[in-house]
């Protein structure tokens, strides 16, 4: 507390500038992903030291999904979410911009916002001593009777800690705690080509409909993230009975699978699809939605070209590294918030086109509830798998055994005119290998120059590919 | 009564702070044309009311969001222990605002 001239009275004053942590380098953790032999060490899913390194290397640096613009349309509208384990308030400003702050009072650290969401907030008052912050995060006041009599108190420099950078892509708001992080556009790179399948298939853009569904799953956050990044394989086994119940038949990737299906990866973000147009949408169980997507796909061809128009409702999935995922066609969007090495908090929303008819929006909302909510027919299948994939690693001997990520090792398709690393067939571990390679890059690198120029960076010749 | 300011200095829907020699700072607000004058000190925790705003005919303290009705001073959304707001009497004479201030208010 004392400066050099300290005479014992404590003359130093608190320096309340935001502190953005520095990255380190953990080569010993990076090596646990064995890219050469397509295997992953199970300590990634159980080790507390690795988990703490993930919070520092990944969640304190990567751009993380916060909210859809449609959730906070007016000044003062806010919601509470997480970036890693950091509690964050996202709030619309009077000038229309969006800002985000740590949900922690700089005085004694208590949460200043206790609710999940609210409209037209005037500000946030800490429950502990009444410190009050505007929607711009600045300290508005405390208790004038006490603090105004303290001439040393410097109110002006005290704010809720803002995120280092915040930006949005076609309605989706992201933020990072790293001042040195590249722009959101650079972080996503040419992967936006695939995001547009959902975010830009119709004029008027998108919105989240209904509320959010929150649940806890006792699994490591990477199991669901890698599942959505490129694991359609599990559907044939895990989801077979659910698919039969809704569709009257099993999962089928279609007669044109060999010709059309692919996996694409950019900086660890991954998208897999069989391009069958409506396979995912069908699983929601409403024929009206299938008709809607067929019609949409035809209209979207002009905006997106034929490949992406076919992907809108197809059997497909996507993860934006590290923990934001969605299913095209089923329209469930979700974040797998880490809560320790063996637990996640899952938050799920339903995305629809703003211009879709109201009854179509309602069918999506209901369809997602019945399939991808805690009681949903598919979510239950997945949750139990991920829980046991995690829990077994409490076994000391079990966690010494490697995990196999070797499907499709020779399936690279560098000539296909699509952005990113392309592999043939959606039944493939390719995107998962690249997801863990990206994880490994984050563990190893303490700087963004290396991070943006490693193995997972998009191949140059494909970077500008468009239809 | 003493002269506080020009009437035009207090726009509709705003709160403006003025310092008058010999008195604690005062705040002036205009609602539906009428001017109100009160201590620039929230009766709850002494924070400045001119840092707040006018909303639906009420002065809102920008710190803990107590709301005081312009006219009666009745408090709404009251933090524990917050009394009503009291006003000074004032007049708008030929474009100048005059008020009856009290010492130590």
Short mmCIF file of N, CA and C in Angstrom, two decimals, chain A residues 242-332:
data_model
loop_
_atom_site.label_atom_id
_atom_site.label_comp_id
_atom_site.label_asym_id
_atom_site.label_seq_id
_atom_site.Cartn_x
_atom_site.Cartn_y
_atom_site.Cartn_z
N UNK A 242 -34.22 -42.12 -30.61
CA UNK A 242 -34.93 -40.85 -30.66
C UNK A 242 -35.35 -40.52 -32.08
N UNK A 243 -34.43 -40.75 -33.01
CA UNK A 243 -34.73 -40.47 -34.42
C UNK A 243 -35.88 -41.36 -34.91
N UNK A 244 -35.85 -42.62 -34.49
CA UNK A 244 -36.93 -43.52 -34.90
C UNK A 244 -38.27 -43.05 -34.35
N UNK A 245 -38.26 -42.56 -33.11
CA UNK A 245 -39.50 -42.12 -32.48
C UNK A 245 -40.10 -40.94 -33.23
N UNK A 246 -39.25 -40.02 -33.70
CA UNK A 246 -39.78 -38.82 -34.36
C UNK A 246 -39.97 -39.04 -35.86
N UNK A 247 -39.00 -39.69 -36.49
CA UNK A 247 -39.00 -39.78 -37.96
C UNK A 247 -39.60 -41.09 -38.47
N UNK A 248 -39.75 -42.05 -37.58
CA UNK A 248 -40.23 -43.36 -38.03
C UNK A 248 -39.13 -44.18 -38.68
N UNK A 249 -37.90 -43.65 -38.67
CA UNK A 249 -36.77 -44.39 -39.24
C UNK A 249 -35.49 -43.89 -38.59
N UNK A 250 -34.39 -44.53 -38.86
CA UNK A 250 -33.13 -44.15 -38.22
C UNK A 250 -32.48 -42.96 -38.89
N UNK A 251 -31.31 -42.56 -38.36
CA UNK A 251 -30.53 -41.47 -38.95
C UNK A 251 -29.99 -41.94 -40.30
N UNK A 252 -30.12 -41.09 -41.31
CA UNK A 252 -29.69 -41.47 -42.66
C UNK A 252 -29.00 -40.26 -43.30
N UNK A 253 -27.76 -40.42 -43.70
CA UNK A 253 -27.01 -39.28 -44.26
C UNK A 253 -27.23 -39.12 -45.77
N UNK A 254 -28.08 -39.95 -46.35
CA UNK A 254 -28.52 -39.70 -47.72
C UNK A 254 -27.68 -40.35 -48.79
N UNK A 255 -28.26 -40.49 -49.98
CA UNK A 255 -27.60 -41.20 -51.08
C UNK A 255 -26.47 -40.38 -51.70
N UNK A 256 -26.46 -39.05 -51.49
CA UNK A 256 -25.41 -38.21 -52.08
C UNK A 256 -24.30 -37.89 -51.08
N UNK A 257 -24.26 -38.66 -49.97
CA UNK A 257 -23.28 -38.40 -48.91
C UNK A 257 -21.86 -38.32 -49.45
N UNK A 258 -21.44 -39.33 -50.23
CA UNK A 258 -20.05 -39.37 -50.70
C UNK A 258 -19.68 -38.15 -51.52
N UNK A 259 -20.64 -37.66 -52.25
CA UNK A 259 -20.40 -36.53 -53.15
C UNK A 259 -20.42 -35.19 -52.39
N UNK A 260 -21.33 -35.07 -51.40
CA UNK A 260 -21.60 -33.75 -50.82
C UNK A 260 -21.02 -33.49 -49.43
N UNK A 261 -21.05 -34.50 -48.56
CA UNK A 261 -20.75 -34.25 -47.14
C UNK A 261 -19.30 -33.83 -46.94
N UNK A 262 -19.09 -32.90 -45.99
CA UNK A 262 -17.72 -32.46 -45.69
C UNK A 262 -17.63 -31.90 -44.27
N UNK A 263 -16.39 -31.77 -43.81
CA UNK A 263 -16.08 -31.04 -42.59
C UNK A 263 -15.18 -29.87 -42.96
N UNK A 264 -15.41 -28.72 -42.29
CA UNK A 264 -14.58 -27.53 -42.54
C UNK A 264 -14.08 -27.00 -41.20
N UNK A 265 -12.82 -26.58 -41.16
CA UNK A 265 -12.25 -26.06 -39.91
C UNK A 265 -11.37 -24.84 -40.17
N UNK A 266 -11.56 -23.81 -39.34
CA UNK A 266 -10.76 -22.58 -39.41
C UNK A 266 -10.42 -22.18 -37.97
N UNK A 267 -9.14 -22.08 -37.62
CA UNK A 267 -8.73 -21.69 -36.26
C UNK A 267 -9.44 -22.53 -35.19
N UNK A 268 -9.70 -23.79 -35.46
CA UNK A 268 -10.36 -24.65 -34.47
C UNK A 268 -11.88 -24.58 -34.49
N UNK A 269 -12.44 -23.53 -35.09
CA UNK A 269 -13.90 -23.50 -35.29
C UNK A 269 -14.24 -24.59 -36.31
N UNK A 270 -15.37 -25.28 -36.14
CA UNK A 270 -15.66 -26.35 -37.09
C UNK A 270 -17.12 -26.43 -37.48
N UNK A 271 -17.33 -26.88 -38.72
CA UNK A 271 -18.68 -27.00 -39.30
C UNK A 271 -18.68 -28.31 -40.06
N UNK A 272 -19.69 -29.16 -39.79
CA UNK A 272 -19.82 -30.38 -40.60
C UNK A 272 -21.24 -30.45 -41.12
N UNK A 273 -21.38 -30.96 -42.36
CA UNK A 273 -22.72 -31.03 -42.95
C UNK A 273 -22.77 -32.12 -44.02
N UNK A 274 -23.98 -32.67 -44.24
CA UNK A 274 -24.15 -33.60 -45.35
C UNK A 274 -24.90 -32.95 -46.52
N UNK A 275 -25.26 -31.66 -46.36
CA UNK A 275 -25.92 -30.88 -47.43
C UNK A 275 -27.20 -31.52 -47.97
N UNK A 276 -27.95 -32.19 -47.07
CA UNK A 276 -29.19 -32.84 -47.52
C UNK A 276 -30.41 -31.91 -47.41
N UNK A 277 -30.19 -30.66 -47.12
CA UNK A 277 -31.23 -29.63 -47.04
C UNK A 277 -32.04 -29.62 -45.73
N UNK A 278 -32.67 -30.73 -45.35
CA UNK A 278 -33.62 -30.63 -44.23
C UNK A 278 -33.51 -31.72 -43.16
N UNK A 279 -32.44 -32.49 -43.16
CA UNK A 279 -32.33 -33.62 -42.22
C UNK A 279 -32.43 -33.20 -40.75
N UNK A 280 -31.76 -32.11 -40.37
CA UNK A 280 -31.85 -31.63 -38.98
C UNK A 280 -33.25 -31.10 -38.68
N UNK A 281 -33.79 -30.33 -39.61
CA UNK A 281 -35.10 -29.71 -39.37
C UNK A 281 -36.18 -30.78 -39.17
N UNK A 282 -36.07 -31.87 -39.93
CA UNK A 282 -37.03 -32.97 -39.81
C UNK A 282 -37.15 -33.51 -38.38
N UNK A 283 -36.00 -33.50 -37.66
CA UNK A 283 -36.02 -34.11 -36.31
C UNK A 283 -36.84 -33.30 -35.31
N UNK A 284 -37.21 -32.05 -35.66
CA UNK A 284 -38.05 -31.28 -34.75
C UNK A 284 -39.50 -31.77 -34.79
N UNK A 285 -39.84 -32.53 -35.82
CA UNK A 285 -41.13 -33.20 -35.84
C UNK A 285 -42.29 -32.42 -36.43
N UNK A 286 -42.02 -31.27 -37.06
CA UNK A 286 -43.10 -30.46 -37.62
C UNK A 286 -42.95 -30.34 -39.15
N UNK A 287 -43.83 -30.97 -39.93
CA UNK A 287 -43.75 -30.89 -41.39
C UNK A 287 -43.76 -29.44 -41.90
N UNK A 288 -44.45 -28.52 -41.20
CA UNK A 288 -44.48 -27.12 -41.63
C UNK A 288 -43.08 -26.52 -41.65
N UNK A 289 -42.25 -26.93 -40.68
CA UNK A 289 -40.88 -26.40 -40.63
C UNK A 289 -40.05 -26.91 -41.80
N UNK A 290 -40.29 -28.17 -42.17
CA UNK A 290 -39.58 -28.75 -43.31
C UNK A 290 -39.94 -27.99 -44.59
N UNK A 291 -41.23 -27.71 -44.76
CA UNK A 291 -41.67 -26.93 -45.93
C UNK A 291 -41.04 -25.54 -45.92
N UNK A 292 -41.00 -24.94 -44.73
CA UNK A 292 -40.43 -23.60 -44.60
C UNK A 292 -38.96 -23.60 -45.03
N UNK A 293 -38.20 -24.63 -44.60
CA UNK A 293 -36.77 -24.67 -44.92
C UNK A 293 -36.53 -24.98 -46.40
N UNK A 294 -37.35 -25.87 -46.98
CA UNK A 294 -37.23 -26.13 -48.43
C UNK A 294 -37.40 -24.81 -49.20
N UNK A 295 -38.41 -24.06 -48.81
CA UNK A 295 -38.73 -22.80 -49.47
C UNK A 295 -37.59 -21.79 -49.26
N UNK A 296 -37.11 -21.73 -48.01
CA UNK A 296 -36.03 -20.81 -47.65
C UNK A 296 -34.76 -21.14 -48.44
N UNK A 297 -34.47 -22.43 -48.52
CA UNK A 297 -33.27 -22.89 -49.21
C UNK A 297 -33.28 -22.42 -50.67
N UNK A 298 -34.44 -22.51 -51.30
CA UNK A 298 -34.56 -22.08 -52.70
C UNK A 298 -34.29 -20.59 -52.84
N UNK A 299 -34.91 -19.81 -51.92
CA UNK A 299 -34.76 -18.35 -51.97
C UNK A 299 -33.33 -17.94 -51.62
N UNK A 300 -32.70 -18.71 -50.71
CA UNK A 300 -31.39 -18.30 -50.19
C UNK A 300 -30.26 -18.56 -51.18
N UNK A 301 -30.56 -19.31 -52.24
CA UNK A 301 -29.51 -19.66 -53.18
C UNK A 301 -28.83 -18.41 -53.75
N UNK A 302 -29.62 -17.37 -53.98
CA UNK A 302 -29.08 -16.12 -54.51
C UNK A 302 -28.11 -15.47 -53.51
N UNK A 303 -28.48 -15.48 -52.24
CA UNK A 303 -27.63 -14.85 -51.21
C UNK A 303 -26.38 -15.65 -50.93
N UNK A 304 -26.55 -16.97 -50.85
CA UNK A 304 -25.49 -17.82 -50.28
C UNK A 304 -24.84 -18.77 -51.27
N UNK A 305 -25.42 -18.93 -52.45
CA UNK A 305 -24.91 -19.94 -53.38
C UNK A 305 -25.52 -21.30 -53.04
N UNK A 306 -25.31 -22.26 -53.95
CA UNK A 306 -26.07 -23.52 -53.82
C UNK A 306 -25.58 -24.37 -52.64
N UNK A 307 -24.28 -24.38 -52.35
CA UNK A 307 -23.78 -25.25 -51.27
C UNK A 307 -24.35 -24.81 -49.94
N UNK A 308 -24.23 -23.53 -49.64
CA UNK A 308 -24.71 -23.07 -48.33
C UNK A 308 -26.24 -23.07 -48.26
N UNK A 309 -26.91 -22.87 -49.39
CA UNK A 309 -28.37 -22.94 -49.37
C UNK A 309 -28.83 -24.35 -49.00
N UNK A 310 -28.07 -25.35 -49.45
CA UNK A 310 -28.41 -26.73 -49.10
C UNK A 310 -28.11 -27.05 -47.64
N UNK A 311 -27.26 -26.21 -46.99
CA UNK A 311 -26.81 -26.50 -45.62
C UNK A 311 -27.77 -25.97 -44.55
N UNK A 312 -28.75 -25.14 -44.93
CA UNK A 312 -29.56 -24.42 -43.94
C UNK A 312 -30.24 -25.34 -42.94
N UNK A 313 -30.81 -26.44 -43.43
CA UNK A 313 -31.52 -27.35 -42.52
C UNK A 313 -30.91 -28.73 -42.46
N UNK A 314 -29.73 -28.87 -43.07
CA UNK A 314 -29.14 -30.20 -43.28
C UNK A 314 -28.67 -30.84 -41.97
N UNK A 315 -28.38 -32.14 -42.02
CA UNK A 315 -27.78 -32.82 -40.88
C UNK A 315 -26.38 -32.26 -40.71
N UNK A 316 -26.19 -31.47 -39.65
CA UNK A 316 -24.98 -30.66 -39.54
C UNK A 316 -24.83 -30.13 -38.12
N UNK A 317 -23.66 -29.59 -37.82
CA UNK A 317 -23.43 -29.00 -36.51
C UNK A 317 -22.23 -28.06 -36.59
N UNK A 318 -22.07 -27.23 -35.56
CA UNK A 318 -21.03 -26.20 -35.60
C UNK A 318 -20.59 -25.80 -34.20
N UNK A 319 -19.29 -25.59 -34.02
CA UNK A 319 -18.75 -24.96 -32.81
C UNK A 319 -17.82 -23.83 -33.21
N UNK A 320 -18.02 -22.67 -32.57
CA UNK A 320 -17.05 -21.58 -32.67
C UNK A 320 -16.13 -21.72 -31.45
N UNK A 321 -14.84 -21.92 -31.69
CA UNK A 321 -13.89 -22.16 -30.61
C UNK A 321 -13.92 -21.00 -29.62
N UNK A 322 -13.95 -21.22 -28.33
CA UNK A 322 -13.90 -22.54 -27.71
C UNK A 322 -15.25 -23.19 -27.39
N UNK A 323 -16.29 -22.41 -27.02
CA UNK A 323 -17.44 -23.07 -26.37
C UNK A 323 -18.81 -22.57 -26.80
N UNK A 324 -18.90 -22.06 -28.04
CA UNK A 324 -20.20 -21.59 -28.56
C UNK A 324 -20.60 -22.50 -29.72
N UNK A 325 -21.77 -23.12 -29.63
CA UNK A 325 -22.15 -24.12 -30.63
C UNK A 325 -23.57 -23.91 -31.11
N UNK A 326 -23.86 -24.46 -32.29
CA UNK A 326 -25.25 -24.46 -32.75
C UNK A 326 -25.48 -25.58 -33.75
N UNK A 327 -26.76 -25.87 -33.96
CA UNK A 327 -27.16 -26.86 -34.94
C UNK A 327 -27.99 -26.18 -36.01
N UNK A 328 -27.45 -26.05 -37.24
CA UNK A 328 -28.27 -25.51 -38.33
C UNK A 328 -29.52 -26.39 -38.48
N UNK A 329 -30.62 -25.79 -38.87
CA UNK A 329 -31.83 -26.58 -39.10
C UNK A 329 -32.63 -26.83 -37.85
N UNK A 330 -31.95 -27.23 -36.77
CA UNK A 330 -32.64 -27.34 -35.48
C UNK A 330 -32.65 -26.01 -34.76
N UNK A 331 -31.72 -25.13 -35.15
CA UNK A 331 -31.68 -23.74 -34.68
C UNK A 331 -31.44 -23.59 -33.18
N UNK A 332 -30.87 -24.61 -32.54
CA UNK A 332 -30.49 -24.44 -31.14
C UNK A 332 -29.09 -23.86 -31.07
#
